[in-house]
Tab-separated table of C-alpha atoms and ligand atoms in Angstrom:
chain	number	residue	atom	x	y	z
A	1059	MET	CA	215.239	55.621	128.103
A	1060	ASP	CA	211.677	55.213	130.409
A	1061	SER	CA	210.873	51.427	130.713
A	1062	PHE	CA	207.136	51.063	129.299
A	1063	LEU	CA	206.501	48.757	132.432
A	1064	PRO	CA	205.975	49.176	135.122
A	1065	SER	CA	202.608	51.211	133.651
A	1066	PRO	CA	200.347	48.366	133.814
A	1067	ASP	CA	198.265	46.915	136.388
A	1068	CYS	CA	196.125	43.967	135.687
A	1069	ASP	CA	195.038	43.519	139.734
A	1070	THR	CA	192.061	45.043	138.099
A	1071	ILE	CA	190.992	45.685	134.398
A	1072	SER	CA	191.598	49.076	134.352
A	1073	LYS	CA	190.052	52.087	131.620
A	1074	THR	CA	193.002	53.756	129.575
A	1075	ASP	CA	194.307	56.752	130.528
A	1076	ASN	CA	193.242	58.549	127.306
A	1077	GLY	CA	190.063	56.897	128.082
A	1078	GLN	CA	189.345	55.288	124.350
A	1079	ILE	CA	188.178	52.307	126.191
A	1080	ASP	CA	184.550	52.810	127.564
A	1081	SER	CA	184.649	52.343	130.903
A	1082	HIS	CA	181.238	50.601	130.502
A	1083	LEU	CA	182.787	47.712	128.338
A	1084	ILE	CA	185.869	47.397	131.093
A	1085	GLN	CA	183.392	46.971	133.582
A	1086	LYS	CA	181.747	44.111	131.509
A	1087	THR	CA	185.077	42.074	131.150
A	1088	ASN	CA	185.895	42.953	135.118
A	1089	GLU	CA	181.959	41.388	135.547
A	1090	GLY	CA	182.500	38.615	133.356
A	1091	TYR	CA	185.666	37.737	134.718
A	1092	ARG	CA	184.319	37.813	138.098
A	1093	GLU	CA	181.752	34.860	137.258
A	1094	ILE	CA	183.827	32.292	135.343
A	1095	LEU	CA	186.348	32.454	137.604
A	1096	PRO	CA	185.364	30.224	140.628
A	1097	ASN	CA	183.593	27.626	137.589
A	1098	LEU	CA	187.189	27.442	136.184
A	1099	PRO	CA	188.955	23.829	136.274
A	1100	ARG	CA	192.240	24.192	139.107
A	1101	GLY	CA	195.407	22.696	138.761
A	1102	LYS	CA	198.461	23.540	140.837
A	1103	GLY	CA	200.434	26.517	140.417
A	1104	TRP	CA	203.960	26.734	139.914
A	1105	MET	CA	204.318	30.341	140.934
A	1106	THR	CA	201.245	31.161	142.440
A	1107	GLU	CA	198.732	28.638	144.836
A	1108	HIS	CA	196.495	27.744	141.635
A	1109	LEU	CA	196.212	27.959	137.905
A	1110	VAL	CA	193.115	27.902	136.362
A	1111	GLN	CA	191.926	26.395	132.814
A	1112	TYR	CA	190.303	28.872	130.339
A	1113	GLN	CA	189.204	28.274	126.883
A	1114	GLY	CA	191.908	25.211	126.833
A	1115	VAL	CA	194.910	26.825	128.322
A	1116	TRP	CA	196.287	27.194	132.125
A	1117	LEU	CA	196.828	30.714	133.462
A	1118	THR	CA	197.138	32.450	136.496
A	1119	PRO	CA	193.977	33.360	137.886
A	1120	ASN	CA	194.977	36.987	138.908
A	1121	PHE	CA	197.417	37.958	136.216
A	1122	ALA	CA	197.467	36.029	133.293
A	1123	LEU	CA	193.384	35.031	132.791
A	1124	LYS	CA	192.834	38.909	133.509
A	1125	GLY	CA	195.420	40.056	130.738
A	1126	LEU	CA	194.113	37.433	128.380
A	1127	MET	CA	190.564	38.695	128.952
A	1128	TRP	CA	191.524	42.495	128.168
A	1129	VAL	CA	193.293	40.956	125.250
A	1130	GLN	CA	190.377	39.668	123.551
A	1131	ASP	CA	187.939	42.194	124.708
A	1132	HIS	CA	189.963	45.278	124.547
A	1133	PHE	CA	193.108	45.348	122.735
A	1134	LYS	CA	192.481	47.455	119.216
A	1135	PRO	CA	195.350	45.794	116.997
A	1136	ARG	CA	197.018	47.714	114.007
A	1137	SER	CA	197.982	45.824	110.774
A	1138	THR	CA	202.049	47.407	111.513
A	1139	ASP	CA	201.572	45.900	115.120
A	1140	ILE	CA	204.530	43.650	115.195
A	1141	CYS	CA	203.804	40.866	118.244
A	1142	LEU	CA	206.808	38.992	119.807
A	1143	ALA	CA	204.914	35.618	120.805
A	1144	THR	CA	206.304	32.974	123.153
A	1145	PHE	CA	205.539	30.234	125.735
A	1146	PRO	CA	207.445	31.166	128.876
A	1147	LYS	CA	211.273	30.543	129.335
A	1148	THR	CA	211.994	29.961	125.489
A	1149	GLY	CA	213.785	32.653	124.446
A	1150	THR	CA	211.647	35.503	124.988
A	1151	THR	CA	214.266	38.083	126.780
A	1152	TRP	CA	216.461	37.012	123.720
A	1153	LEU	CA	213.997	37.774	121.249
A	1154	LYS	CA	213.039	40.956	122.541
A	1155	ALA	CA	216.540	42.180	122.952
A	1156	LEU	CA	217.488	41.067	119.694
A	1157	THR	CA	213.856	42.414	118.047
A	1158	PHE	CA	214.393	46.058	119.492
A	1159	ALA	CA	217.679	46.275	118.450
A	1160	THR	CA	217.291	45.234	115.323
A	1161	VAL	CA	214.095	47.829	114.758
A	1162	ASN	CA	215.583	50.206	115.988
A	1163	ARG	CA	219.691	50.295	114.736
A	1164	THR	CA	219.337	53.275	113.344
A	1165	ARG	CA	218.083	55.266	115.831
A	1166	TYR	CA	220.584	54.168	118.711
A	1167	GLY	CA	224.321	54.022	118.731
A	1168	PHE	CA	225.892	50.244	120.566
A	1169	THR	CA	227.952	52.446	122.960
A	1170	ASP	CA	224.669	54.132	124.779
A	1171	HIS	CA	222.326	51.843	123.495
A	1172	PRO	CA	218.874	51.664	125.720
A	1173	LEU	CA	219.200	47.561	126.361
A	1174	LEU	CA	222.575	48.957	128.498
A	1175	THR	CA	220.469	50.083	130.743
A	1176	THR	CA	217.056	49.107	130.459
A	1177	VAL	CA	215.717	44.890	130.771
A	1178	PRO	CA	214.712	43.930	127.393
A	1179	HIS	CA	211.121	43.334	129.292
A	1180	GLY	CA	211.307	46.902	130.070
A	1181	CYS	CA	211.766	48.018	126.216
A	1182	LEU	CA	208.219	46.674	124.988
A	1183	PRO	CA	205.211	46.410	126.207
A	1184	PHE	CA	203.544	43.299	127.743
A	1185	LEU	CA	199.704	42.801	126.333
A	1186	GLU	CA	198.458	40.490	129.147
A	1187	ALA	CA	199.947	43.385	131.845
A	1188	CYS	CA	197.331	45.517	129.900
A	1189	PRO	CA	199.264	48.809	128.858
A	1190	LYS	CA	197.003	51.921	129.722
A	1191	ASP	CA	198.752	53.841	127.272
A	1192	LEU	CA	199.026	51.745	123.761
A	1193	ASP	CA	196.751	53.579	122.048
A	1194	GLY	CA	199.267	56.729	122.487
A	1195	PHE	CA	202.274	54.747	120.912
A	1196	PRO	CA	203.245	55.640	117.343
A	1197	SER	CA	203.595	52.981	114.625
A	1198	PRO	CA	204.675	50.728	113.935
A	1199	ARG	CA	204.372	49.208	117.843
A	1200	LEU	CA	206.469	46.605	119.011
A	1201	LEU	CA	204.565	44.255	121.548
A	1202	SER	CA	204.947	40.754	123.545
A	1203	THR	CA	202.551	38.229	124.569
A	1204	HIS	CA	202.452	34.707	125.935
A	1205	ILE	CA	199.183	34.085	124.291
A	1206	PRO	CA	198.603	30.938	122.303
A	1207	TYR	CA	197.788	31.807	118.790
A	1208	THR	CA	194.465	30.603	118.906
A	1209	LEU	CA	193.292	32.322	121.866
A	1210	LEU	CA	193.978	35.563	120.296
A	1211	PRO	CA	190.989	37.430	119.029
A	1212	ASN	CA	190.356	37.729	115.495
A	1213	SER	CA	191.070	41.169	115.422
A	1214	MET	CA	194.563	40.503	115.530
A	1215	THR	CA	195.050	37.374	113.453
A	1216	VAL	CA	192.625	38.070	110.366
A	1217	ASN	CA	191.283	41.547	110.359
A	1218	GLN	CA	194.074	43.933	111.163
A	1219	SER	CA	196.629	40.620	110.901
A	1220	CYS	CA	199.247	42.020	113.257
A	1221	ARG	CA	202.650	40.136	112.440
A	1222	PHE	CA	203.934	37.489	115.143
A	1223	VAL	CA	207.578	36.579	115.788
A	1224	TYR	CA	207.212	33.102	117.766
A	1225	ILE	CA	210.864	31.384	119.237
A	1226	CYS	CA	209.974	27.336	120.478
A	1227	ARG	CA	212.796	26.025	122.073
A	1228	ASP	CA	213.052	22.243	123.236
A	1229	PRO	CA	210.116	21.009	126.018
A	1230	LYS	CA	212.895	19.549	128.452
A	1231	ASP	CA	215.231	23.005	128.316
A	1232	VAL	CA	211.602	24.603	129.085
A	1233	LEU	CA	210.690	22.419	131.321
A	1234	VAL	CA	213.849	23.016	133.897
A	1235	SER	CA	214.162	26.441	133.032
A	1236	LYS	CA	210.895	26.934	133.749
A	1237	TRP	CA	210.707	25.039	137.455
A	1238	LEU	CA	214.052	26.917	138.545
A	1239	PHE	CA	212.692	30.203	137.284
A	1240	MET	CA	209.498	29.645	139.064
A	1241	ASN	CA	210.709	27.957	142.315
A	1242	LYS	CA	212.676	31.419	142.541
A	1243	LEU	CA	209.022	33.546	142.525
A	1244	ARG	CA	206.906	31.098	144.791
A	1245	PRO	CA	205.798	33.072	147.618
A	1246	LYS	CA	207.889	31.521	150.536
A	1247	GLU	CA	204.472	30.285	152.714
A	1248	LEU	CA	204.276	27.858	149.580
A	1249	ALA	CA	206.273	25.028	149.824
A	1250	PRO	CA	208.711	24.343	146.651
A	1251	ILE	CA	207.727	22.712	143.691
A	1252	SER	CA	209.739	19.553	143.364
A	1253	LEU	CA	210.841	18.575	139.960
A	1254	GLU	CA	208.717	15.052	139.512
A	1255	GLU	CA	205.676	17.687	140.378
A	1256	ALA	CA	206.462	20.005	137.894
A	1257	PHE	CA	207.444	17.096	135.128
A	1258	GLU	CA	204.410	15.554	135.981
A	1259	LEU	CA	202.450	19.211	136.098
A	1260	PHE	CA	204.338	19.774	132.628
A	1261	CYS	CA	203.491	16.666	130.652
A	1262	GLN	CA	199.968	16.960	131.897
A	1263	GLY	CA	200.269	20.464	130.071
A	1264	ILE	CA	199.516	22.554	133.504
A	1265	SER	CA	202.401	25.078	133.222
A	1266	HIS	CA	201.343	28.943	132.792
A	1267	TYR	CA	200.066	29.388	129.170
A	1268	GLY	CA	200.087	25.327	128.822
A	1269	PRO	CA	200.074	22.777	127.640
A	1270	TYR	CA	203.461	23.589	125.864
A	1271	TRP	CA	202.923	21.442	122.828
A	1272	ASP	CA	199.141	22.955	121.511
A	1273	HIS	CA	200.939	26.496	122.103
A	1274	VAL	CA	203.736	25.948	119.989
A	1275	LEU	CA	201.772	24.271	117.591
A	1276	GLY	CA	199.414	27.041	117.008
A	1277	TYR	CA	201.918	29.355	115.807
A	1278	TRP	CA	203.875	26.817	113.484
A	1279	LYS	CA	200.355	25.790	111.830
A	1280	ALA	CA	199.919	29.654	111.320
A	1281	SER	CA	203.459	30.131	110.244
A	1282	LEU	CA	202.672	27.500	107.585
A	1283	GLU	CA	199.561	29.232	106.752
A	1284	THR	CA	200.862	32.702	106.675
A	1285	PRO	CA	204.746	33.100	106.301
A	1286	GLU	CA	204.344	36.599	105.249
A	1287	LYS	CA	202.481	37.240	109.063
A	1288	VAL	CA	204.239	34.805	111.409
A	1289	LEU	CA	207.987	34.121	111.672
A	1290	PHE	CA	208.706	30.946	113.610
A	1291	LEU	CA	211.841	30.976	115.301
A	1292	LYS	CA	214.268	27.705	117.336
A	1293	TYR	CA	215.852	29.088	120.393
A	1294	GLU	CA	218.341	26.145	119.721
A	1295	GLU	CA	219.146	27.880	115.629
A	1296	LEU	CA	219.248	31.215	117.212
A	1297	LYS	CA	222.415	29.459	119.339
A	1298	GLU	CA	223.751	27.966	116.378
A	1299	GLU	CA	223.766	30.771	113.627
A	1300	PRO	CA	222.547	34.240	115.658
A	1301	SER	CA	223.735	36.331	112.466
A	1302	VAL	CA	221.447	34.346	110.101
A	1303	VAL	CA	218.711	34.478	111.949
A	1304	VAL	CA	219.118	38.130	112.925
A	1305	LYS	CA	219.062	38.431	108.794
A	1306	ARG	CA	215.886	36.470	108.844
A	1307	LEU	CA	214.527	38.726	111.452
A	1308	GLY	CA	215.476	42.052	109.708
A	1309	GLU	CA	214.139	40.909	106.624
A	1310	PHE	CA	210.860	39.457	108.015
A	1311	LEU	CA	210.372	42.804	109.721
A	1312	GLY	CA	210.893	44.870	106.860
A	1313	HIS	CA	214.210	46.392	108.403
A	1314	PRO	CA	216.709	44.014	106.078
A	1315	PHE	CA	220.096	44.721	106.559
A	1316	SER	CA	222.035	46.305	103.824
A	1317	LEU	CA	225.207	45.369	102.440
A	1318	GLU	CA	226.932	48.293	103.739
A	1319	GLU	CA	225.367	47.303	107.335
A	1320	VAL	CA	226.613	43.785	106.746
A	1321	SER	CA	229.938	44.570	105.391
A	1322	LYS	CA	230.440	47.084	108.497
A	1323	GLY	CA	229.288	44.114	111.042
A	1324	VAL	CA	225.967	45.888	112.025
A	1325	VAL	CA	224.389	42.428	112.481
A	1326	GLU	CA	227.334	40.575	114.431
A	1327	GLU	CA	227.107	44.149	116.935
A	1328	ILE	CA	223.337	43.141	117.822
A	1329	VAL	CA	224.417	39.932	118.192
A	1330	LYS	CA	227.246	40.551	120.559
A	1331	LEU	CA	224.890	43.522	122.368
A	1332	CYS	CA	222.098	40.865	122.943
A	1333	SER	CA	224.162	38.001	124.178
A	1334	PHE	CA	223.782	36.294	127.416
A	1335	GLU	CA	227.297	37.611	128.542
A	1336	ASN	CA	226.643	40.745	127.823
A	1337	LEU	CA	223.133	41.292	128.808
A	1338	SER	CA	223.465	38.818	131.908
A	1339	ASN	CA	226.908	41.052	133.203
A	1340	LEU	CA	225.028	44.216	132.964
A	1341	GLU	CA	224.155	46.401	136.350
A	1342	VAL	CA	220.397	46.437	135.040
A	1343	ASN	CA	220.028	43.314	134.888
A	1344	LYS	CA	221.982	42.047	138.029
A	1345	SER	CA	220.383	44.351	140.278
A	1346	SER	CA	217.306	46.179	139.584
A	1347	VAL	CA	213.926	44.661	139.323
A	1348	LEU	CA	211.124	44.189	136.530
A	1349	LYS	CA	207.486	44.979	138.240
A	1350	LEU	CA	204.858	43.505	135.905
A	1351	SER	CA	201.850	44.245	138.683
A	1352	THR	CA	201.758	45.433	141.967
A	1353	GLN	CA	202.361	41.716	143.051
A	1354	ILE	CA	204.973	40.390	140.404
A	1355	ILE	CA	207.816	41.985	140.986
A	1356	ILE	CA	211.021	40.204	139.329
A	1357	ASP	CA	214.506	40.271	139.767
A	1358	ASN	CA	215.973	40.726	136.596
A	1359	ARG	CA	219.034	38.540	137.027
A	1360	HIS	CA	216.514	35.519	137.064
A	1361	PHE	CA	215.794	36.112	133.315
A	1362	PHE	CA	219.173	34.975	133.087
A	1363	ARG	CA	220.449	31.577	134.027
A	1364	LYS	CA	222.897	29.349	131.887
A	1365	GLY	CA	221.468	30.481	128.295
A	1366	LYS	CA	222.387	26.639	127.229
A	1367	VAL	CA	221.162	24.249	124.859
A	1368	GLY	CA	220.812	20.951	126.343
A	1369	ASP	CA	221.005	21.498	129.752
A	1370	GLY	CA	217.590	20.351	130.554
A	1371	LYS	CA	218.606	16.739	130.380
A	1372	SER	CA	221.302	16.785	133.062
A	1373	TYR	CA	218.591	17.256	135.493
A	1374	LEU	CA	216.218	14.958	134.098
A	1375	THR	CA	216.072	11.124	134.936
A	1376	ASP	CA	216.662	9.115	131.658
A	1377	GLU	CA	212.834	7.840	132.121
A	1378	MET	CA	211.364	11.292	132.198
A	1379	ILE	CA	213.486	12.308	129.135
A	1380	LYS	CA	212.154	8.772	127.392
A	1381	ARG	CA	208.680	10.039	128.427
A	1382	ILE	CA	208.809	13.674	127.372
A	1383	ASN	CA	210.403	12.911	124.016
A	1384	GLU	CA	207.274	10.179	123.645
A	1385	ILE	CA	204.590	12.892	124.106
A	1386	THR	CA	206.894	14.998	121.984
A	1387	SER	CA	206.771	12.726	118.682
A	1388	GLU	CA	203.394	12.192	119.376
A	1389	LYS	CA	202.127	15.943	119.584
A	1390	LEU	CA	204.000	17.126	116.916
A	1391	LEU	CA	203.083	13.669	114.418
A	1392	GLY	CA	202.555	15.133	111.077
A	1393	SER	CA	202.897	18.867	111.617
A	1394	GLY	CA	206.500	18.630	110.162
A	1395	LEU	CA	208.110	20.288	113.106
A	1396	VAL	CA	210.799	18.884	114.953
A	1397	PHE	CA	212.829	20.295	118.010
A	1398	GLY	CA	216.090	21.080	118.183
A	1399	SER	CA	218.437	22.833	115.535
B	2120	A3P	P1	218.176	28.826	131.205
B	2120	A3P	O1	217.327	28.473	132.102
B	2120	A3P	O2	217.945	27.364	130.165
B	2120	A3P	O3	219.137	29.488	131.453
B	2120	A3P	P2	212.521	33.693	128.717
B	2120	A3P	O4	213.330	34.691	128.513
B	2120	A3P	O5	211.530	33.175	128.038
B	2120	A3P	O6	212.295	33.649	130.479
B	2120	A3P	O7	213.615	32.154	128.954
B	2120	A3P	C1	214.567	32.443	129.773
B	2120	A3P	C2	215.657	31.327	129.264
B	2120	A3P	O8	216.261	31.928	128.669
B	2120	A3P	C3	216.699	30.878	130.532
B	2120	A3P	O9	217.192	29.411	130.006
B	2120	A3P	C4	217.979	32.292	129.882
B	2120	A3P	O10	219.153	32.080	130.457
B	2120	A3P	C5	217.702	32.165	128.753
B	2120	A3P	N1	218.520	33.536	128.094
B	2120	A3P	C6	218.241	34.764	128.288
B	2120	A3P	N2	218.769	35.837	127.642
B	2120	A3P	C7	219.461	35.254	127.234
B	2120	A3P	C8	220.138	35.290	125.975
B	2120	A3P	N3	220.729	36.651	125.689
B	2120	A3P	N4	220.715	34.569	125.301
B	2120	A3P	C9	220.364	33.384	125.262
B	2120	A3P	N5	219.492	32.644	126.260
B	2120	A3P	C10	219.219	33.328	127.286
């Protein structure tokens, strides 16, 4: 299949191909971006030199901030949209694969499935990459974003109210996964970030789309308020009982697995297709790249490292573990949410 990426280029927020967004409005967003950028608080970047803080969230100035502004100003949601929302390194790649395979299970066979030749990120559009041809997509659209729930436009959460699937993960594993990933993408001219530095930044909330805990809580609260609109998953639960979670996913998405499908082992086929072992060993995920913009090109293999629960702890000192656990308890206090399975 043709990848949905790389159509977008957020280096300039551009007019849609089909002209549905007024170029005058696009120009206004570009002007707004140029106006606010110099005055935004700056923090140390993990992959880029700096991150900027906008509406309480830390973003890369070029890609993520522009993408967020594009979504807030121009994205036209439909009530049938399904949006996969994640904080980076919590299981985005896996969730994309599982959702794509679940929704399209009658369309593709398991032996010639698009996921065998396309990285999961190439199977559905990423909103912050300002995809140009979204209006032309047939419903229901399968989309993805890293934008925190509270920063999404009302049109997505209230008026048209898309459905969201969110996945969270233990912060220690997120931190370590992100640190290793971002250092691989960090330009050679910038010195690598040490784990101690990454740890401090993460604890202060200064990481892409951070603070992490606020990101998680935004979707968690939305899932409690409108469970029919937001499905909240945990990486650890998915690891422990993938078939159970995939069945819940199918139910939520309006594609429940029939008894016949269950007895034929369709759920297990999906789990196997999307497993770390399978995806990470495919040629496309070992040797191809994902082009997010003219400047952000990522080797697909970087999306697959270990795929284990609890690996973060083997990199962190006891003191670091204690501190991050304390922050987590404090932030989640009274929310009813606990990390892990
Ligand atoms: P580790 O670095 O801990 O191995 P994201 O997809 O949000 O970028 O998250 C990446 C993390 O998910 C990495 O974690 C990666 O190895 C893991 N991952 C990728 N594909 C996976 C899969 N199919 N099953 C389980 N984990 C997966």
